[in-house]
Coordinates of C-alpha atoms and ligand atoms in Angstrom, one line a residue:
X15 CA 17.0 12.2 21.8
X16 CA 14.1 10.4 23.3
X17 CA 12.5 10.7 20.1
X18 CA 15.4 9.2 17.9
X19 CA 15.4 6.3 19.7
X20 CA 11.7 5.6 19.9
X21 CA 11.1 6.3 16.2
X22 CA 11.8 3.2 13.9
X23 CA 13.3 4.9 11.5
X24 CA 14.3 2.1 9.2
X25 CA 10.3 1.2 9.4
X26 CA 9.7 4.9 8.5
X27 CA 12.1 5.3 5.4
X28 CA 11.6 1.9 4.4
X29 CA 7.4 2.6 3.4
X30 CA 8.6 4.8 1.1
X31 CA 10.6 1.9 -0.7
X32 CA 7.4 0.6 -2.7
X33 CA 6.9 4.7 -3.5
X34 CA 10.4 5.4 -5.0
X35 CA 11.0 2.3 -6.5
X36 CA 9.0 2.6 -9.1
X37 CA 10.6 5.4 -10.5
X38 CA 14.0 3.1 -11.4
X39 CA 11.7 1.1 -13.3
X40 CA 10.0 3.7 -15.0
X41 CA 12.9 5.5 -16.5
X42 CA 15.1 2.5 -17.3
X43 CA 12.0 1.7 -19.2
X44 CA 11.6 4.4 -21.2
X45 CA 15.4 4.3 -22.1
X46 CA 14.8 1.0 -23.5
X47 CA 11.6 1.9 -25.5
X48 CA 13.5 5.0 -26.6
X49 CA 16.3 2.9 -27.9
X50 CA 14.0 0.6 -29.8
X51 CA 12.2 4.1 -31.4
X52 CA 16.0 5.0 -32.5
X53 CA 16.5 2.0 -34.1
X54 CA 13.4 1.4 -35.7
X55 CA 12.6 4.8 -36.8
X56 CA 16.0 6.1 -37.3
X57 CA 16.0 9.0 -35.0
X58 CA 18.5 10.8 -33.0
X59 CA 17.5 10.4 -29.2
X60 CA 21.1 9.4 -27.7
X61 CA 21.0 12.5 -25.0
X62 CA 18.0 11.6 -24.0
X63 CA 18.4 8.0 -23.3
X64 CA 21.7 9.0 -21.3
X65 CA 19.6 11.3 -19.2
X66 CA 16.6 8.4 -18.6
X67 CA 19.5 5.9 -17.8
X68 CA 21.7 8.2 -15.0
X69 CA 18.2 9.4 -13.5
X70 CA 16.9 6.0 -13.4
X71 CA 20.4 4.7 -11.8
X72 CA 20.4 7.2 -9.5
X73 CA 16.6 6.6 -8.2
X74 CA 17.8 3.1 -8.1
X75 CA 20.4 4.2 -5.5
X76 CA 17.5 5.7 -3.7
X77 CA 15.3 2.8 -3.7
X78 CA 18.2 0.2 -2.7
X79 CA 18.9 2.3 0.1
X80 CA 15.5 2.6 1.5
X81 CA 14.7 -1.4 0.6
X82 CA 17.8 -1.9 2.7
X83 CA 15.9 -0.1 5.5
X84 CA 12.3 -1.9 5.0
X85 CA 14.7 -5.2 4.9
X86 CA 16.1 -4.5 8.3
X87 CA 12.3 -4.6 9.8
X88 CA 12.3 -8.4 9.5
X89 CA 9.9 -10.9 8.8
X90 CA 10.8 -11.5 5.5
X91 CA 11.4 -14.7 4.0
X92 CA 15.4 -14.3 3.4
X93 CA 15.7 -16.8 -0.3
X94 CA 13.0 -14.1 -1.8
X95 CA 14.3 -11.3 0.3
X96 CA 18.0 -11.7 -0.8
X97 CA 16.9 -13.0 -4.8
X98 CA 15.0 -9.1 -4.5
X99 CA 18.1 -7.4 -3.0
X100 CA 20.9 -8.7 -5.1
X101 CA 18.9 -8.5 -8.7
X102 CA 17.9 -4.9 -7.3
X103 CA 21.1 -3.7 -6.3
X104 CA 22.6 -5.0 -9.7
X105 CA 19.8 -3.7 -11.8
X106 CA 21.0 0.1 -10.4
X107 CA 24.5 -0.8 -11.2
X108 CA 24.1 -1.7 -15.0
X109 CA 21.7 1.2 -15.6
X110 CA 25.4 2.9 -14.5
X111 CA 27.5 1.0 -16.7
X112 CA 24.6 1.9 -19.0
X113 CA 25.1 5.5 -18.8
X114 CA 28.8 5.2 -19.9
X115 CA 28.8 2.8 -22.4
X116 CA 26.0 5.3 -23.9
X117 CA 28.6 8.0 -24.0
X118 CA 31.1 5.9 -25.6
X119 CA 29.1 3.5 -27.8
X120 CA 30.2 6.3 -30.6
X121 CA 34.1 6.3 -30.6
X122 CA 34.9 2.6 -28.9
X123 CA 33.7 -0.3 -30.6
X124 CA 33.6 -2.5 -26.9
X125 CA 31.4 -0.2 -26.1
X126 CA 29.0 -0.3 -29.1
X127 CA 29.0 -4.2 -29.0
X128 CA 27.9 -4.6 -25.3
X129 CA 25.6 -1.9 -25.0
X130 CA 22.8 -4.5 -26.5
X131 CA 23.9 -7.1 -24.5
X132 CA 23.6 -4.7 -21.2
X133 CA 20.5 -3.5 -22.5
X134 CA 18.9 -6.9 -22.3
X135 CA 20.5 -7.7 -19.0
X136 CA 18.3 -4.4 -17.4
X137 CA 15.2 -5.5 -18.5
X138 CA 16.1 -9.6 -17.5
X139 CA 17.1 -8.1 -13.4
X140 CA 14.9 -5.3 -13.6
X141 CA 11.7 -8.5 -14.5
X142 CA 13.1 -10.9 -12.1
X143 CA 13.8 -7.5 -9.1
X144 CA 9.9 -6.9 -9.5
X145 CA 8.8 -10.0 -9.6
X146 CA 10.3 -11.3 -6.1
X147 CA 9.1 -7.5 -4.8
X148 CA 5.7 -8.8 -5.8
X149 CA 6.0 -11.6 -4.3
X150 CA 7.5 -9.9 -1.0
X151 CA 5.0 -7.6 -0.8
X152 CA 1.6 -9.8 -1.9
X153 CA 3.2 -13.5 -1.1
X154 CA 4.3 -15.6 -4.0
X155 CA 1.8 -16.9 -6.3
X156 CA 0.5 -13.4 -6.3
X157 CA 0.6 -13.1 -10.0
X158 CA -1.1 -16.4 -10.8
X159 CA -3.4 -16.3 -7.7
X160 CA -6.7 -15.6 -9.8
X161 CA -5.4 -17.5 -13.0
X162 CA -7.3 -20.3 -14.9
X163 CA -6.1 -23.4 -13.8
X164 CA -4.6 -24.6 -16.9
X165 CA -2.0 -21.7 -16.5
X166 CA -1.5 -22.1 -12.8
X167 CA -0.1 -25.7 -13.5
X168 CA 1.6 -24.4 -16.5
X169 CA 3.0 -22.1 -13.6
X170 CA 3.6 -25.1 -11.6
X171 CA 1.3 -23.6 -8.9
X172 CA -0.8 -26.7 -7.1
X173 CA -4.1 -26.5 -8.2
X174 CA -6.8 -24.7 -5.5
X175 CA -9.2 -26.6 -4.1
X176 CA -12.5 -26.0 -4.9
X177 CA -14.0 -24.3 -1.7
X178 CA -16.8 -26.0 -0.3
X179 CA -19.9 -24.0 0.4
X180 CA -22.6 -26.6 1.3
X181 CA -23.1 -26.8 5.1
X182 CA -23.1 -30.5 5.7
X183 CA -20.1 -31.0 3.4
X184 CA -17.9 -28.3 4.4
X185 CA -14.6 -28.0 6.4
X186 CA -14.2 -26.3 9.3
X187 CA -10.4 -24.8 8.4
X188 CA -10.2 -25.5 4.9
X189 CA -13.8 -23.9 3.6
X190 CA -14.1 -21.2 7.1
X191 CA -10.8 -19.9 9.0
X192 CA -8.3 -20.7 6.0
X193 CA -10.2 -18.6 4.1
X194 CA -10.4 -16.1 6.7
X195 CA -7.2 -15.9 7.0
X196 CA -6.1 -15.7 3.8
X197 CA -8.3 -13.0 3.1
X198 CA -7.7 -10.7 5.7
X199 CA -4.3 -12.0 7.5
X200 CA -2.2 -13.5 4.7
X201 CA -0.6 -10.8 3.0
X202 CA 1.2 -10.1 6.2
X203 CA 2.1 -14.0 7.2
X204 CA 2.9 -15.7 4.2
X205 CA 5.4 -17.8 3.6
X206 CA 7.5 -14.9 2.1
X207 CA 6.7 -12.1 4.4
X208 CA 6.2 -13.8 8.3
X209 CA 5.3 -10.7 10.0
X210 CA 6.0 -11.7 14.3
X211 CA 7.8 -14.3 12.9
X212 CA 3.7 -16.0 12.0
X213 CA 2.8 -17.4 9.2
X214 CA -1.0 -18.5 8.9
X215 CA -1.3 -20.7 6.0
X216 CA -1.3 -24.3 7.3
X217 CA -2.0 -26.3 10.6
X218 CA 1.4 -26.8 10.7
X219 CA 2.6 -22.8 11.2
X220 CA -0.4 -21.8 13.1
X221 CA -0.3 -24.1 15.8
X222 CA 4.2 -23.2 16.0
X223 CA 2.7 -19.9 16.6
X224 CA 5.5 -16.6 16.2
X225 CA 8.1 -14.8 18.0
X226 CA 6.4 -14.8 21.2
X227 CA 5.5 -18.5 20.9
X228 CA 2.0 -20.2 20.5
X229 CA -0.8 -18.0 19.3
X230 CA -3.5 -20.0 19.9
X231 CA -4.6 -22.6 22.7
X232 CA -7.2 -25.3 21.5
X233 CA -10.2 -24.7 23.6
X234 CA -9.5 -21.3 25.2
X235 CA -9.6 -18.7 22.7
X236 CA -10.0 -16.2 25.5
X237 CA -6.2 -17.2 26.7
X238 CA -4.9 -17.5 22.9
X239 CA -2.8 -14.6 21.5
X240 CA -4.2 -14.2 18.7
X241 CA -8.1 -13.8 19.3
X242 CA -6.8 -11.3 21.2
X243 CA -5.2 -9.4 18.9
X244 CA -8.3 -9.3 16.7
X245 CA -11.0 -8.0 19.6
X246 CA -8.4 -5.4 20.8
X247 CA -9.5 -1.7 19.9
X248 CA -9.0 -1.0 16.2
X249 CA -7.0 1.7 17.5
X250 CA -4.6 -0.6 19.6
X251 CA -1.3 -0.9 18.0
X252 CA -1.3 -4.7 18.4
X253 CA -4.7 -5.1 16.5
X254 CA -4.9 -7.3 13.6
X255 CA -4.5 -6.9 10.8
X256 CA -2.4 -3.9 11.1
X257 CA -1.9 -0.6 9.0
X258 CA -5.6 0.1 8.7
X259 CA -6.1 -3.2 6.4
X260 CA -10.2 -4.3 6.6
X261 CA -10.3 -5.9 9.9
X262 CA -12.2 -8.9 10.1
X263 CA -16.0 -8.4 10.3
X264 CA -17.9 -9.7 14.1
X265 CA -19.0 -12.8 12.1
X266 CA -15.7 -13.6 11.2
X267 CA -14.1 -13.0 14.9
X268 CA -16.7 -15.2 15.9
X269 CA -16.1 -18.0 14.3
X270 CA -12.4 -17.7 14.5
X271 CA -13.7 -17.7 18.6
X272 CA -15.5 -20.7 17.7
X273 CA -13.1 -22.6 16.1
X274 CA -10.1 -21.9 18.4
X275 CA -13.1 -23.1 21.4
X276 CA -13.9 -26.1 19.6
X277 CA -10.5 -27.3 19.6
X278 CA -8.9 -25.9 17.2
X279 CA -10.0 -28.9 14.3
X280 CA -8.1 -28.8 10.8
X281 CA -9.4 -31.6 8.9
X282 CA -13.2 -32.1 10.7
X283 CA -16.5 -31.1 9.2
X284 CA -18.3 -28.6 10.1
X285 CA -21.3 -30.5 11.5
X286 CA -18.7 -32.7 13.7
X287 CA -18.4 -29.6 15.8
X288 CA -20.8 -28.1 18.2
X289 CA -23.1 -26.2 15.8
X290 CA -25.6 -23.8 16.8
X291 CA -28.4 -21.7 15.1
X292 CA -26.2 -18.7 16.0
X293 CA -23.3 -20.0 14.7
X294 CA -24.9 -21.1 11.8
X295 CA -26.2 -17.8 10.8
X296 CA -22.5 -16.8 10.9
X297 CA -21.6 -19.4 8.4
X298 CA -24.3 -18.2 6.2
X299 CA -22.5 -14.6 6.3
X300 CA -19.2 -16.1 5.0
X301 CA -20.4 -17.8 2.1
X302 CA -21.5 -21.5 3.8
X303 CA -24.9 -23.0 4.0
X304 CA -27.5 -21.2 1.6
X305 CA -29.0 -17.7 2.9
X306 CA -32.5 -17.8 2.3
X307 CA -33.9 -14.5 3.2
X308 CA -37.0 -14.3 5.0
X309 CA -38.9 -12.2 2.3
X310 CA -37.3 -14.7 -0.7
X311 CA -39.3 -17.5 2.2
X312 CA -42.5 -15.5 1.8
X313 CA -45.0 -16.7 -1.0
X314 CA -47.7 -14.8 -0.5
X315 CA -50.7 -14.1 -2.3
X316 CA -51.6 -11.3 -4.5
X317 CA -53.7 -8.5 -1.7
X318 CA -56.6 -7.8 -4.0
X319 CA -57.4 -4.2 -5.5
X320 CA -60.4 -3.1 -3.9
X321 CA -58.7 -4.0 -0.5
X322 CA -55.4 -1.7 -1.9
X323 CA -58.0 0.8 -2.8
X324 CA -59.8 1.1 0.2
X325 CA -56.3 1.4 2.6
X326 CA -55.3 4.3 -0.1
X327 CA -59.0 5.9 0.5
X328 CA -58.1 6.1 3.9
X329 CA -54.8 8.6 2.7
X330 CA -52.1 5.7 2.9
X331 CA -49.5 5.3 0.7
X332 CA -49.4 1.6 0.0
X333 CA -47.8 0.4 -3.5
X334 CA -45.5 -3.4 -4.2
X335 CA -41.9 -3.0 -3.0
X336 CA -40.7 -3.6 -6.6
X337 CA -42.4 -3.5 -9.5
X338 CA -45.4 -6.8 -9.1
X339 CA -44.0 -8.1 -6.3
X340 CA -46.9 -9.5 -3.2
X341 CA -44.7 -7.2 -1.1
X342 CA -45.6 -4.4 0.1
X343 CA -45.0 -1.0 1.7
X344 CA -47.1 1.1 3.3
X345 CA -46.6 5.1 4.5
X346 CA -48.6 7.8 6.2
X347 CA -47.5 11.1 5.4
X348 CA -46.8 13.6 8.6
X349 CA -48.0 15.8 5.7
X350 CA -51.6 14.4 5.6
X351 CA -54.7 16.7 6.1
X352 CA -56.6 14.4 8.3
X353 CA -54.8 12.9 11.3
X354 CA -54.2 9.3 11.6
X355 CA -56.4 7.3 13.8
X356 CA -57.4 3.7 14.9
X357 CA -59.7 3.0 12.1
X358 CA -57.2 4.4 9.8
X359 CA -54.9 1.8 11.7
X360 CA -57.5 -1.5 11.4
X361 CA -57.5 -0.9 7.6
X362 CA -54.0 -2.4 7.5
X363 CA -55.0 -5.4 8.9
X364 CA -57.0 -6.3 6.1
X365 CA -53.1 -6.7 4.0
X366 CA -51.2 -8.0 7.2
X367 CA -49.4 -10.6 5.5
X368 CA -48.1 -8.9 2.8
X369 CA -46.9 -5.2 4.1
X370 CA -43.1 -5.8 5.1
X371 CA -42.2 -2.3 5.0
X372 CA -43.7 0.5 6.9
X373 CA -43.1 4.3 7.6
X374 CA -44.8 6.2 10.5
X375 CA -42.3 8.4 11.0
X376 CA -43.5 12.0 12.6
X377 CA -46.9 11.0 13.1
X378 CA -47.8 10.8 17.3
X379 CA -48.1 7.1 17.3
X380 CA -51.0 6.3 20.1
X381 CA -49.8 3.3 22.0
X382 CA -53.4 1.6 20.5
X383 CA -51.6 2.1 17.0
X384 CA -48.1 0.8 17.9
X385 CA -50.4 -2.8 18.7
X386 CA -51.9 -2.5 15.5
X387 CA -48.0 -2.3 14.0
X388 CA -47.3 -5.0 16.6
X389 CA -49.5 -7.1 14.1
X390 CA -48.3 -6.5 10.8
X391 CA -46.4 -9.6 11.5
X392 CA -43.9 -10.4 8.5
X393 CA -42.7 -6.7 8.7
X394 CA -39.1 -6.1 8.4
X395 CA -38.8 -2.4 8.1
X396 CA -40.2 -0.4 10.4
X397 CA -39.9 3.5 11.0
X398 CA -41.7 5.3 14.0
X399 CA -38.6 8.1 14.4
X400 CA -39.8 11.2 16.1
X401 CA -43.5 9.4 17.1
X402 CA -43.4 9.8 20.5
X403 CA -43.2 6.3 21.6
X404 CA -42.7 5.2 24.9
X405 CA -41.2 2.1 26.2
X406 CA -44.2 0.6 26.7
X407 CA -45.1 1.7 22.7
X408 CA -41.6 -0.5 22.1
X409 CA -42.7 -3.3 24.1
X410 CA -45.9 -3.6 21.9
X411 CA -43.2 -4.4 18.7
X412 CA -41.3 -7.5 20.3
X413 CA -43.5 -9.9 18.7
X414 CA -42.6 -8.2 15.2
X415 CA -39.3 -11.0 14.8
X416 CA -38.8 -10.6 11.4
X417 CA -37.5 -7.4 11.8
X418 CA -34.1 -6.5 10.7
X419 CA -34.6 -2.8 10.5
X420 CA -35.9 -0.3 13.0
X421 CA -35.7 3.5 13.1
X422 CA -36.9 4.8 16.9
X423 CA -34.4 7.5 17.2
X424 CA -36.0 11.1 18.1
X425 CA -38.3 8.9 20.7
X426 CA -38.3 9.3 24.6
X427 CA -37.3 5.5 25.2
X428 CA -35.2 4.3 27.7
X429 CA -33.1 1.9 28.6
X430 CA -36.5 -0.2 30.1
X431 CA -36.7 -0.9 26.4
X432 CA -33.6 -2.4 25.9
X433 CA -35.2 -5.6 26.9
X434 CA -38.0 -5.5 24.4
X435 CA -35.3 -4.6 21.8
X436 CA -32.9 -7.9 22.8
X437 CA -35.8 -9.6 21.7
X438 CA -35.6 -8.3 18.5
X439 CA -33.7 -11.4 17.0
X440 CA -33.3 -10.5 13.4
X441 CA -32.5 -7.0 13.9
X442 CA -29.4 -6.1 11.8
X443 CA -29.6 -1.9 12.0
X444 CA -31.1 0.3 14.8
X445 CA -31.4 4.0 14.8
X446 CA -31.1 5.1 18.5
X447 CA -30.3 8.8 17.9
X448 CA -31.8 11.1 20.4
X449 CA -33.3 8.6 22.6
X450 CA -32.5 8.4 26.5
X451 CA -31.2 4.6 25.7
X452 CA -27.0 4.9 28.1
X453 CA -24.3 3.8 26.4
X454 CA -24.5 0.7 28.9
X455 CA -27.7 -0.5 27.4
X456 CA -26.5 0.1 24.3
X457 CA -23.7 -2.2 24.8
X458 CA -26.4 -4.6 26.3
X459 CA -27.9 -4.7 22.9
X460 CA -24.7 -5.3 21.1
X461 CA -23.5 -8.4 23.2
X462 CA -26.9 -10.3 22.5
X463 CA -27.2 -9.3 19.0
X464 CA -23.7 -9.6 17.9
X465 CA -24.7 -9.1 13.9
X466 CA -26.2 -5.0 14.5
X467 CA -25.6 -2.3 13.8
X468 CA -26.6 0.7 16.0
X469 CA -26.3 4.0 14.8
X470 CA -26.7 6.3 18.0
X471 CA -25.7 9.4 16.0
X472 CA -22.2 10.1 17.8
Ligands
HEC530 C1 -0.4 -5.4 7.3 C2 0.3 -6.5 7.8 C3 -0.4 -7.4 8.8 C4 -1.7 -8.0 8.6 C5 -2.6 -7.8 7.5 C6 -1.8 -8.8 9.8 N1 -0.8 -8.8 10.6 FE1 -0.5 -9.8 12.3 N2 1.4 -9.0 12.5 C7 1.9 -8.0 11.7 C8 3.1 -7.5 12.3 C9 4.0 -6.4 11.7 C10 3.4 -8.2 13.5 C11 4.5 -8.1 14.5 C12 4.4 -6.9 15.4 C13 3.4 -7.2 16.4 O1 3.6 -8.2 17.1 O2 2.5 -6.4 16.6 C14 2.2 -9.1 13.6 C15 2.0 -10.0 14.7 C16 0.9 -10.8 14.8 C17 0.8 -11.8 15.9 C18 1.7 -12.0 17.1 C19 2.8 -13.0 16.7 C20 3.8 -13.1 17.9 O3 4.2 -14.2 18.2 O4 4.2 -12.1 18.5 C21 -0.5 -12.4 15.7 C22 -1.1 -13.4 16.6 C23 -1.0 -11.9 14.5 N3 -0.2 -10.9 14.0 C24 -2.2 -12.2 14.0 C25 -2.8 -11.7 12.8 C26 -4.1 -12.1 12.4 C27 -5.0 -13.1 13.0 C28 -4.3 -11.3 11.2 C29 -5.6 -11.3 10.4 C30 -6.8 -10.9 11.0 C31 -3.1 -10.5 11.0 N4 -2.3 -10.7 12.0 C32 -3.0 -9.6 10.0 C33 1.4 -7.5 10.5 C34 0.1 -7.9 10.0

């Protein structure tokens, strides 16, 4: 009983609606292209129209019954809802009248003359039934959402606004959280489908807020409703966005944060707000302010060839990270005859500058070698995985702060490192497998370098 009551059952039947409903279409469809083939070509099909028209009527039951269900969830806006339901309902009934006017189209001539006329009065409701289900399901405009502008005004669609993307120019709402939102929020709280009773597509409805009143609160996000929905667990049946659509990255929730903070602004520039480095950065990730990368920065010179030639000689493998490029990377096999030692080591010094990508991995990395690494100082790769480094080998690699990628895992570090790797600014993936690092300093990691990513194996 328990069970009955707790399901929502209308919810549950109702999904299937955009499954079932297709099949209506599709063999009303192919009645009508089959009737056309009759005509044009002269051939017999009549039974096998009939059967495409009662099968597609009777799917039609089927998908007005379970629409009916979806319908009861809410949130809909009821002019599209009802536009949907009614050309729906009465597509299913002429595909019926279709059926028997089919049959008699042969012996009574009422029948023969408004078959045609029924025919083109499917495929008018059926259009106008699947255009408003389009627009239920992806918001209206959907179908002229990524159309050239000439035909959205032809649509009579207002013209988008050209989305700003240069820092000092850009809005905070318009160019930043509007676009959020729209990408990740909207298909839910539109202005034809207000999920909650939300909508997110203007100052106006965000600031009404849903069913349960205001969402957000200008200057707290911490107290507003709908931060919280988006930094609950994923698995949380209140997160947003629902139904397993992409949830919004940590940059994005951050500036959402941000905004909501900042007091909630909708027509101020960006740089009228509080603006820091960090949150800068973040802009950068959506699309405002131009990401220069710190290699595209470097302009290095050419390392000459007897100094490449010399760092091979000593059983390196050092070679341009793509094809001429200054840029280098440099490896020392675990497979090498003749152990790696500190003169080995000085030899890189000779390309400092250039090598941004190193490899070390397996090799027993003396702490006396992990300072000569601690001095290859535009690297931004660095592996040392199973090279028995210590915290205090880690601590020798806090001045590298350029780099954005760093393999340790298979090392017995602990969570004394976790200092040295805050420090780490730039880092945006760190391989912590098999390292004595707790969860807790993991988290440590995470809350003052909000952009990483940690792979700990689990
Ligand atoms: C797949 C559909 C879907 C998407 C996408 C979605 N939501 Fe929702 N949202 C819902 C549903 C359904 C509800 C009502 C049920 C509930 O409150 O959990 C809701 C409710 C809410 C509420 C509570 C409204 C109230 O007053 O109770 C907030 C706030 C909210 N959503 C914010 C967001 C934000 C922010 C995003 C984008 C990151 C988002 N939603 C994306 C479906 C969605």
């Amino acid at each position: 009983m328990i069970i009955f009551l707790e399901a929502n059952w209308g919810q549950f039947f109702g999904r299937f609606h955009a499954l079932v409903v297709h099949l209506p279409i599709g063999f009303i469809i192919l009645a009508v292209i089959f009737e056309c083939l009759a005509w044009k070509k002269k051939i017999d099909l009549k039974l096998a129209i009939s059967y495409a028209l009662l099968i597609g009527a009777l799917f039609g039951v089927i998908a007005v019954v379970l629409g009916l269900m979806l319908a009861s969830d809410g949130g809909y806006n009821i002019d599209t809802l009802n536009l949907h339901k009614w050309t729906g309902i009465s597509t299913t009934i002429v595909a019926f009248l279709l059926f028997f006017l089919s049959k008699k189209k042969e012996t009574i001539l009422w029948a023969k003359k408004t078959y045609p006329v029924m025919m083109a009065l499917v495929v008018i409701l059926l259009s106008i039934a699947g255009h408003y289900g389009g627009n239920l399901t992806h918001g209206s405009n959907y179908l002229f959402e990524h159309a050239p502008a000439s035909i959205r005004a032809m649509a009579g669609i207002k013209p988008v606004r050209e989305r700003i993307t240069i820092l000092d120019s850009a809005l905070v709402y318009e160019d930043v959280i509007h676009v959020i939102f729209e990408k990740k929020c909207n298909v839910c709280h539109n202005n034809d489908k207000a999920k909650g009773g939300l909508l997110l597509v203007d100052s106006e409805s965000i600031l009404k807020g849903g069913e349960n009143g205001k969402v957000v609160i200008a200057g707290n996000a911490s107290k507003s409703e709908l931060y919280r929905r988006i930094t609950l667990d994923p698995n949380h049946k209140e997160f947003m966005p629902t139904e397993g659509r992409t949830p919004l990255t940590n940059e994005e929730t951050l500036l959402i944060k941000w905004w909501i903070n900042e007091g909630l602004a909708f027509d101020k520039k960006i740089v009228e707000l509080n603006l820091t480095d960090r949150i800068k950065g973040y802009l950068q990730e959506v699309g405002i302010g131009l990401k220069r990368t710190f290699i595209g920065s470097l302009n290095l010179p050419e390392v000459d060839e007897n100094i490449l030639d010399s760092i091979k000689a000593e059983g390196f493998k050092i070679k341009p990270i793509v094809n001429k490029s200054t840029l280098l990377e440099v490896k020392y096999s675990a497979y090498n005859k003749t152990p790696l030692n500190q003169d080995k080591m000085d030899i890189l010094l000779s390309a400092k500058e250039n090598i941004i990508w190193a490899d070390f991995s397996r090799l027993p990395m003396h702490e006396n070698f992990i300072s000569t690494i601690g001095q290859l100082e535009n690297l931004t790769e660095l592996r040392v995985n199973n090279s028995e480094i210590t915290d205090k080998g880690v601590k020798q690699l806090t001045q590298l702060t350029h780099l954005e990628y760093l393999n340790v895992y298979g090392n017995p570090i602990s969570d004394v490192s976790v200092e040295s790797l805050q420090k780490l600014s730039k880092l945006k993936k760190l391989y912590l497998w098999k390292t004595n690092i707790s969860e807790e300093g993991i988290l440590k990691i995470k809350d003052s370098l909000p952009q990483i990513n940690i792979i700990t194996g689990e």
